[in-house]
CSV table of C-alpha atoms in Angstrom, one decimal:
chain,number,residue,atom,x,y,z
A,890,MET,CA,-25.6,28.4,155.5
A,891,THR,CA,-24.5,25.2,153.3
A,892,ARG,CA,-24.6,25.0,149.7
A,893,ARG,CA,-26.9,21.9,150.8
A,894,HIS,CA,-29.5,24.0,152.6
A,895,ILE,CA,-29.4,27.0,149.6
A,896,LEU,CA,-30.3,24.1,147.3
A,897,PHE,CA,-33.1,22.6,149.4
A,898,GLY,CA,-34.5,26.2,149.5
A,899,VAL,CA,-34.4,26.7,145.8
A,900,PHE,CA,-36.3,23.5,145.6
A,901,LEU,CA,-38.9,24.4,147.9
A,902,GLY,CA,-39.4,27.5,146.3
A,903,LEU,CA,-39.9,25.9,142.8
A,904,ILE,CA,-42.6,23.7,144.5
A,905,ALA,CA,-44.2,26.5,146.5
A,906,PHE,CA,-44.5,28.8,143.6
A,907,PRO,CA,-46.9,26.5,141.5
A,908,ILE,CA,-48.9,25.5,144.3
A,909,ALA,CA,-49.5,29.2,145.1
A,910,LEU,CA,-50.5,29.7,141.2
A,911,MET,CA,-52.8,26.7,141.7
A,912,VAL,CA,-54.6,28.1,145.0
A,913,GLU,CA,-54.7,31.8,144.1
A,914,VAL,CA,-55.3,32.5,140.4
A,915,PRO,CA,-58.3,30.0,140.2
A,916,GLN,CA,-59.7,31.5,143.4
A,917,ARG,CA,-59.6,35.0,141.4
A,918,ILE,CA,-60.8,33.6,138.3
A,919,LEU,CA,-63.7,31.4,140.1
A,920,SER,CA,-64.9,34.6,141.5
A,921,LEU,CA,-65.9,35.7,138.0
A,922,TRP,CA,-68.3,32.8,138.0
A,923,ALA,CA,-70.4,33.5,141.1
A,924,PRO,CA,-74.0,33.3,140.6
A,925,GLY,CA,-75.7,36.9,140.1
A,926,THR,CA,-77.7,37.4,143.3
A,927,PHE,CA,-80.6,39.8,143.5
A,928,PRO,CA,-81.0,42.3,146.6
A,929,ILE,CA,-84.3,41.7,148.8
A,930,LYS,CA,-86.1,43.6,151.5
A,931,PRO,CA,-84.2,43.5,154.5
A,932,ASP,CA,-86.0,41.2,157.4
A,933,VAL,CA,-86.3,44.6,159.6
A,934,VAL,CA,-86.8,48.2,158.2
A,935,VAL,CA,-86.1,50.7,160.7
A,936,GLU,CA,-87.9,54.2,159.7
A,937,GLY,CA,-85.2,56.2,161.8
A,938,GLU,CA,-85.1,59.6,160.5
A,939,ALA,CA,-84.4,61.8,157.3
A,940,LEU,CA,-81.5,60.4,155.6
A,941,SER,CA,-78.9,62.7,153.7
A,942,VAL,CA,-76.0,61.3,151.7
A,943,THR,CA,-73.7,62.7,149.0
A,944,VAL,CA,-73.1,60.3,145.9
A,945,VAL,CA,-70.7,60.2,142.6
A,946,THR,CA,-70.8,58.5,139.8
A,947,TRP,CA,-67.6,58.4,137.9
A,948,ASN,CA,-66.4,56.5,134.8
A,949,VAL,CA,-62.6,56.9,135.4
A,950,LEU,CA,-61.6,55.8,131.8
A,951,CYS,CA,-59.7,52.3,132.6
A,952,SER,CA,-55.7,52.3,133.0
A,953,PHE,CA,-55.9,49.9,129.8
A,954,CYS,CA,-57.6,52.0,127.4
A,955,ALA,CA,-55.4,54.0,125.4
A,956,LYS,CA,-56.9,57.1,123.8
A,957,ASP,CA,-55.3,60.0,122.0
A,958,GLY,CA,-55.4,63.1,123.9
A,959,TYR,CA,-55.6,61.3,127.6
A,960,ASP,CA,-52.6,60.8,129.7
A,961,ASP,CA,-51.9,57.3,131.0
A,962,TRP,CA,-53.0,56.1,134.5
A,963,SER,CA,-49.9,57.1,136.3
A,964,ALA,CA,-50.7,60.8,135.4
A,965,ARG,CA,-54.5,60.4,135.7
A,966,LEU,CA,-54.7,58.8,139.0
A,967,PRO,CA,-53.5,61.9,141.3
A,968,ARG,CA,-55.8,64.0,139.6
A,969,ILE,CA,-58.8,61.6,139.8
A,970,GLN,CA,-57.7,61.5,143.6
A,971,ARG,CA,-57.7,65.2,143.8
A,972,ALA,CA,-61.1,65.8,142.3
A,973,LEU,CA,-62.9,62.7,144.6
A,974,HIS,CA,-61.2,64.5,147.8
A,975,GLU,CA,-62.9,68.0,147.0
A,976,MET,CA,-66.0,66.2,146.2
A,977,ASP,CA,-66.0,64.4,149.7
A,978,ALA,CA,-68.9,62.2,148.9
A,979,ASP,CA,-70.4,59.5,151.2
A,980,LEU,CA,-70.8,57.0,148.5
A,981,ILE,CA,-69.0,56.9,145.2
A,982,ALA,CA,-70.2,54.5,142.0
A,983,ALA,CA,-66.8,53.9,139.9
A,984,GLN,CA,-66.7,51.9,136.6
A,985,GLU,CA,-63.5,50.9,134.7
A,986,LEU,CA,-61.1,50.4,137.7
A,987,PHE,CA,-59.5,47.2,137.0
A,988,THR,CA,-56.6,46.3,139.7
A,989,ASP,CA,-56.8,45.9,143.5
A,990,ASP,CA,-53.9,48.5,143.6
A,991,GLN,CA,-56.5,51.2,141.5
A,992,VAL,CA,-59.2,50.3,144.0
A,993,ALA,CA,-57.0,51.0,147.1
A,994,ALA,CA,-55.9,54.1,145.5
A,995,ILE,CA,-59.5,55.5,145.5
A,996,ALA,CA,-60.3,54.1,148.9
A,997,GLY,CA,-57.7,55.3,150.7
A,998,LYS,CA,-58.5,55.2,154.8
A,999,THR,CA,-61.8,56.8,154.5
A,1000,TYR,CA,-63.5,54.3,152.2
A,1001,GLY,CA,-64.7,50.9,152.5
A,1002,VAL,CA,-65.5,48.9,149.2
A,1003,VAL,CA,-67.7,46.7,147.6
A,1004,ARG,CA,-66.5,45.0,144.8
A,1005,PRO,CA,-68.7,41.4,144.4
A,1006,LEU,CA,-66.2,40.3,141.5
A,1007,PRO,CA,-62.6,41.2,142.2
A,1008,GLY,CA,-60.5,41.3,138.9
A,1009,TYR,CA,-63.5,42.4,137.0
A,1010,ALA,CA,-62.9,45.9,135.6
A,1011,ASP,CA,-66.4,47.6,136.5
A,1012,SER,CA,-68.8,48.6,139.0
A,1013,THR,CA,-67.2,49.1,142.5
A,1014,ILE,CA,-69.0,50.8,145.3
A,1015,PHE,CA,-66.9,52.9,147.7
A,1016,TYR,CA,-68.8,53.8,151.2
A,1017,ARG,CA,-67.8,56.0,153.9
A,1018,LYS,CA,-66.9,54.3,157.0
A,1019,GLY,CA,-68.7,55.0,159.9
A,1020,ARG,CA,-71.5,56.7,158.3
A,1021,LEU,CA,-72.5,53.2,156.0
A,1022,LYS,CA,-71.9,49.4,156.6
A,1023,PRO,CA,-73.0,47.1,154.1
A,1024,ARG,CA,-75.5,44.4,155.4
A,1025,ALA,CA,-75.7,42.4,152.1
A,1026,THR,CA,-74.1,42.8,148.8
A,1027,GLY,CA,-74.0,41.0,145.1
A,1028,ALA,CA,-74.1,41.4,141.7
A,1029,ILE,CA,-77.0,41.3,138.9
A,1030,TRP,CA,-75.5,40.5,135.1
A,1031,MET,CA,-77.1,42.6,132.3
A,1032,SER,CA,-78.3,39.4,130.1
A,1033,PRO,CA,-81.4,37.2,129.4
A,1034,SER,CA,-80.2,35.3,132.6
A,1035,PRO,CA,-79.2,38.0,135.1
A,1036,GLN,CA,-78.1,35.0,137.8
A,1037,ARG,CA,-76.1,33.4,135.3
A,1038,PRO,CA,-72.2,34.4,135.8
A,1039,MET,CA,-70.6,36.1,132.8
A,1040,SER,CA,-73.7,35.8,130.8
A,1041,TRP,CA,-73.7,38.0,127.6
A,1042,GLY,CA,-76.4,40.7,126.7
A,1043,TRP,CA,-79.2,40.3,124.4
A,1044,HIS,CA,-77.1,41.0,121.7
A,1045,PRO,CA,-73.8,39.9,122.6
A,1046,TRP,CA,-70.0,39.9,121.7
A,1047,THR,CA,-69.4,43.1,123.3
A,1048,PHE,CA,-68.5,42.5,126.9
A,1049,PRO,CA,-70.6,40.8,129.7
A,1050,ARG,CA,-72.2,43.9,132.0
A,1051,LEU,CA,-73.3,43.9,135.5
A,1052,ALA,CA,-74.8,45.9,138.3
A,1053,ALA,CA,-73.1,45.5,141.9
A,1054,TRP,CA,-75.3,46.4,144.7
A,1055,ALA,CA,-75.3,46.7,148.4
A,1056,VAL,CA,-77.8,46.9,151.2
A,1057,MET,CA,-76.4,49.5,153.7
A,1058,ASP,CA,-77.1,50.2,157.4
A,1059,THR,CA,-77.1,54.1,157.8
A,1060,ASP,CA,-76.3,56.2,161.0
A,1061,ALA,CA,-79.6,57.8,160.4
A,1062,GLY,CA,-81.6,54.4,160.7
A,1063,PRO,CA,-83.0,53.1,157.6
A,1064,PRO,CA,-81.2,50.9,155.3
A,1065,LEU,CA,-80.0,52.4,151.9
A,1066,LEU,CA,-79.6,50.3,148.7
A,1067,VAL,CA,-77.1,51.3,146.3
A,1068,VAL,CA,-76.2,49.8,142.9
A,1069,SER,CA,-73.5,50.9,140.6
A,1070,THR,CA,-73.7,49.9,137.0
A,1071,HIS,CA,-71.9,50.4,133.4
A,1072,LEU,CA,-74.5,49.3,130.9
A,1073,ASP,CA,-73.6,48.0,127.6
A,1074,SER,CA,-72.5,50.5,124.5
A,1075,ASP,CA,-74.7,48.5,122.4
A,1076,PRO,CA,-78.1,50.1,121.9
A,1077,LYS,CA,-79.6,47.0,121.4
A,1078,ASN,CA,-78.9,46.0,125.1
A,1079,HIS,CA,-80.0,49.3,126.5
A,1080,ARG,CA,-83.8,48.6,126.9
A,1081,PRO,CA,-83.8,45.2,128.3
A,1082,SER,CA,-80.8,46.3,130.8
A,1083,ARG,CA,-82.9,49.2,132.1
A,1084,GLN,CA,-86.2,46.6,132.5
A,1085,ILE,CA,-83.7,44.6,135.0
A,1086,LEU,CA,-83.2,47.5,137.0
A,1087,GLN,CA,-86.9,48.4,137.0
A,1088,GLN,CA,-88.2,45.0,137.8
A,1089,VAL,CA,-85.6,43.8,140.1
A,1090,VAL,CA,-84.5,47.2,141.7
A,1091,ALA,CA,-87.0,49.9,141.3
A,1092,PRO,CA,-89.6,48.0,143.5
A,1093,LEU,CA,-87.7,48.2,146.6
A,1094,ALA,CA,-87.9,51.9,146.7
A,1095,GLU,CA,-91.4,51.3,147.8
A,1096,THR,CA,-89.7,50.3,151.2
A,1097,MET,CA,-86.3,51.7,151.5
A,1098,PRO,CA,-84.2,54.7,149.7
A,1099,VAL,CA,-82.4,53.6,146.6
A,1100,ILE,CA,-79.7,54.6,144.5
A,1101,ILE,CA,-78.7,53.5,141.1
A,1102,ALA,CA,-75.6,55.2,139.7
A,1103,GLY,CA,-73.4,54.7,136.7
A,1104,ASP,CA,-72.5,54.9,133.0
A,1105,PHE,CA,-75.8,54.4,131.2
A,1106,ASN,CA,-74.3,54.7,128.0
A,1107,GLN,CA,-77.6,56.5,126.7
A,1108,SER,CA,-79.0,60.0,127.4
A,1109,VAL,CA,-81.1,60.9,130.4
A,1110,ASP,CA,-84.2,60.7,128.3
A,1111,GLU,CA,-83.2,57.3,127.0
A,1112,ALA,CA,-82.6,55.8,130.3
A,1113,ASP,CA,-86.0,56.1,131.7
A,1114,LEU,CA,-85.9,54.0,135.1
A,1115,THR,CA,-89.5,55.4,136.5
A,1116,PRO,CA,-90.5,55.4,139.0
A,1117,LEU,CA,-86.8,56.3,140.1
A,1118,ILE,CA,-85.9,59.8,139.5
A,1119,GLU,CA,-82.8,61.4,137.8
A,1120,ALA,CA,-81.5,63.6,140.4
A,1121,ALA,CA,-80.6,66.2,137.8
A,1122,SER,CA,-84.3,66.8,137.4
A,1123,ILE,CA,-85.0,67.9,140.9
A,1124,ALA,CA,-81.9,69.3,142.0
A,1125,GLN,CA,-82.4,72.8,143.7
A,1126,GLU,CA,-79.0,74.1,142.3
A,1127,ALA,CA,-76.8,72.7,139.3
A,1128,ASP,CA,-73.4,73.4,138.9
A,1129,PHE,CA,-70.9,73.1,136.2
A,1130,VAL,CA,-67.3,72.8,137.4
A,1131,GLY,CA,-64.6,72.8,134.8
A,1132,GLN,CA,-64.4,73.8,131.0
A,1133,LEU,CA,-67.2,72.1,129.2
A,1134,ASP,CA,-66.3,73.7,125.7
A,1135,GLY,CA,-62.8,74.4,124.0
A,1136,ALA,CA,-60.6,71.9,126.0
A,1137,ALA,CA,-58.6,69.4,124.1
A,1138,HIS,CA,-60.5,66.0,123.4
A,1139,THR,CA,-63.8,66.9,124.4
A,1140,ARG,CA,-66.4,64.2,123.6
A,1141,ARG,CA,-69.7,64.6,123.2
A,1142,GLU,CA,-71.1,62.7,126.3
A,1143,LEU,CA,-69.1,65.2,128.3
A,1144,LEU,CA,-71.7,67.8,127.6
A,1145,PRO,CA,-74.7,68.2,129.9
A,1146,ALA,CA,-77.0,67.9,126.8
A,1147,HIS,CA,-75.9,64.3,125.9
A,1148,ARG,CA,-74.7,63.0,129.3
A,1149,ILE,CA,-74.8,59.5,129.9
A,1150,ASP,CA,-73.7,59.1,133.3
A,1151,GLN,CA,-76.7,59.2,135.7
A,1152,ILE,CA,-77.5,59.0,139.6
A,1153,TRP,CA,-81.2,57.8,139.7
A,1154,LEU,CA,-83.4,58.1,143.4
A,1155,GLY,CA,-86.5,56.4,144.8
A,1156,GLY,CA,-87.8,55.8,148.1
A,1157,PRO,CA,-91.1,55.5,149.9
A,1158,GLY,CA,-91.2,59.0,151.1
A,1159,ARG,CA,-90.2,62.6,149.7
A,1160,ILE,CA,-86.7,63.3,148.3
A,1161,THR,CA,-85.0,66.3,147.8
A,1162,VAL,CA,-81.5,67.3,145.8
A,1163,ALA,CA,-80.0,70.1,147.1
A,1164,ARG,CA,-77.1,70.3,144.8
A,1165,TRP,CA,-76.2,68.6,141.5
A,1166,THR,CA,-72.7,68.9,140.1
A,1167,HIS,CA,-71.4,68.4,136.9
A,1168,HIS,CA,-67.7,68.0,137.4
A,1169,ALA,CA,-65.6,67.9,134.3
A,1170,PRO,CA,-62.1,69.0,135.6
A,1171,VAL,CA,-59.3,70.3,132.8
A,1172,ASP,CA,-55.8,70.9,133.8
A,1173,GLY,CA,-52.5,70.7,132.5
A,1174,SER,CA,-50.6,72.3,129.5
A,1175,PRO,CA,-52.2,71.5,127.0
A,1176,SER,CA,-55.4,71.2,129.1
A,1177,THR,CA,-56.7,67.2,129.4
A,1178,ARG,CA,-58.9,65.8,131.2
A,1179,PRO,CA,-58.5,62.9,134.0
A,1180,SER,CA,-61.3,60.7,132.4
A,1181,ASP,CA,-63.4,61.0,129.0
A,1182,HIS,CA,-66.6,61.1,131.3
A,1183,PRO,CA,-67.5,63.6,134.0
A,1184,ALA,CA,-68.1,63.0,137.5
A,1185,ILE,CA,-71.6,63.3,138.6
A,1186,TYR,CA,-72.1,64.6,142.0
A,1187,THR,CA,-75.6,64.7,144.2
A,1188,GLU,CA,-76.4,65.9,147.7
A,1189,ALA,CA,-79.6,64.0,148.2
A,1190,THR,CA,-82.2,63.6,151.1
A,1191,PHE,CA,-84.5,60.7,151.8
A,1192,TYR,CA,-87.5,61.5,154.0
A,1193,PRO,CA,-89.2,58.8,155.6
A,1194,SER,CA,-92.8,58.0,154.5
A,1195,ASP,CA,-96.1,59.7,156.0
């Protein structure tokens, strides 16, 4: 290769790089400005048979959130992966995942991903391939204008918050609506955010199974989503995995009495929960947790309406 060819290659590279940035980066940024969309009842609802599904919700503590007493992301990720592998859920509602690499590390070969806003560090849905398949997906902004992208809450200057949703086709027949959310930490935004979920999502439980899972930043008593039912309240068996007291850096919300991570269920027929698990793993020396939130696991069955 001559010097002329080398110089020409460098010249092309200098031109191509900024062009690539102009194409890729704006697309990624513009994805944050996609309008919010509301889930609607599918045109065809197949009754099918009873649908049994296992669900996990977990706020995994964002990789850029430096907190005393918690390891960095590279040390926490394998522990998160191991815990999720042990739970082996059909659905995972995850909060505070940031990059595509982090999402891919959780998904592996087992799960497909619903992430309406790539690059936004919240509200990702993982679904087991083969059992579930998205029919429609979207996002709802927790604000006075829930279809306005990146819109602030009622008491702003925190973060724009959203609920990611997916209507799934299932191997049991009936479609399933799944919502992953992370409500704002400002109490002034709690009630109106819940009202959006009640007004937009809860009515669909009259015709199809509905799961709303996530970090509600408020206790179960405060986060009432009637007519939906919080899974722990109807669980036939409750398990508590991990040391709840005595481990270093236990935060109030890790304790079941103050739990802010929840799974709400609704549907036109009867719903049962065979097992509910509060999973707060502790390991290492000194003992630490992979996240400042527990993972909540639920085995739910939705029966067809009579």
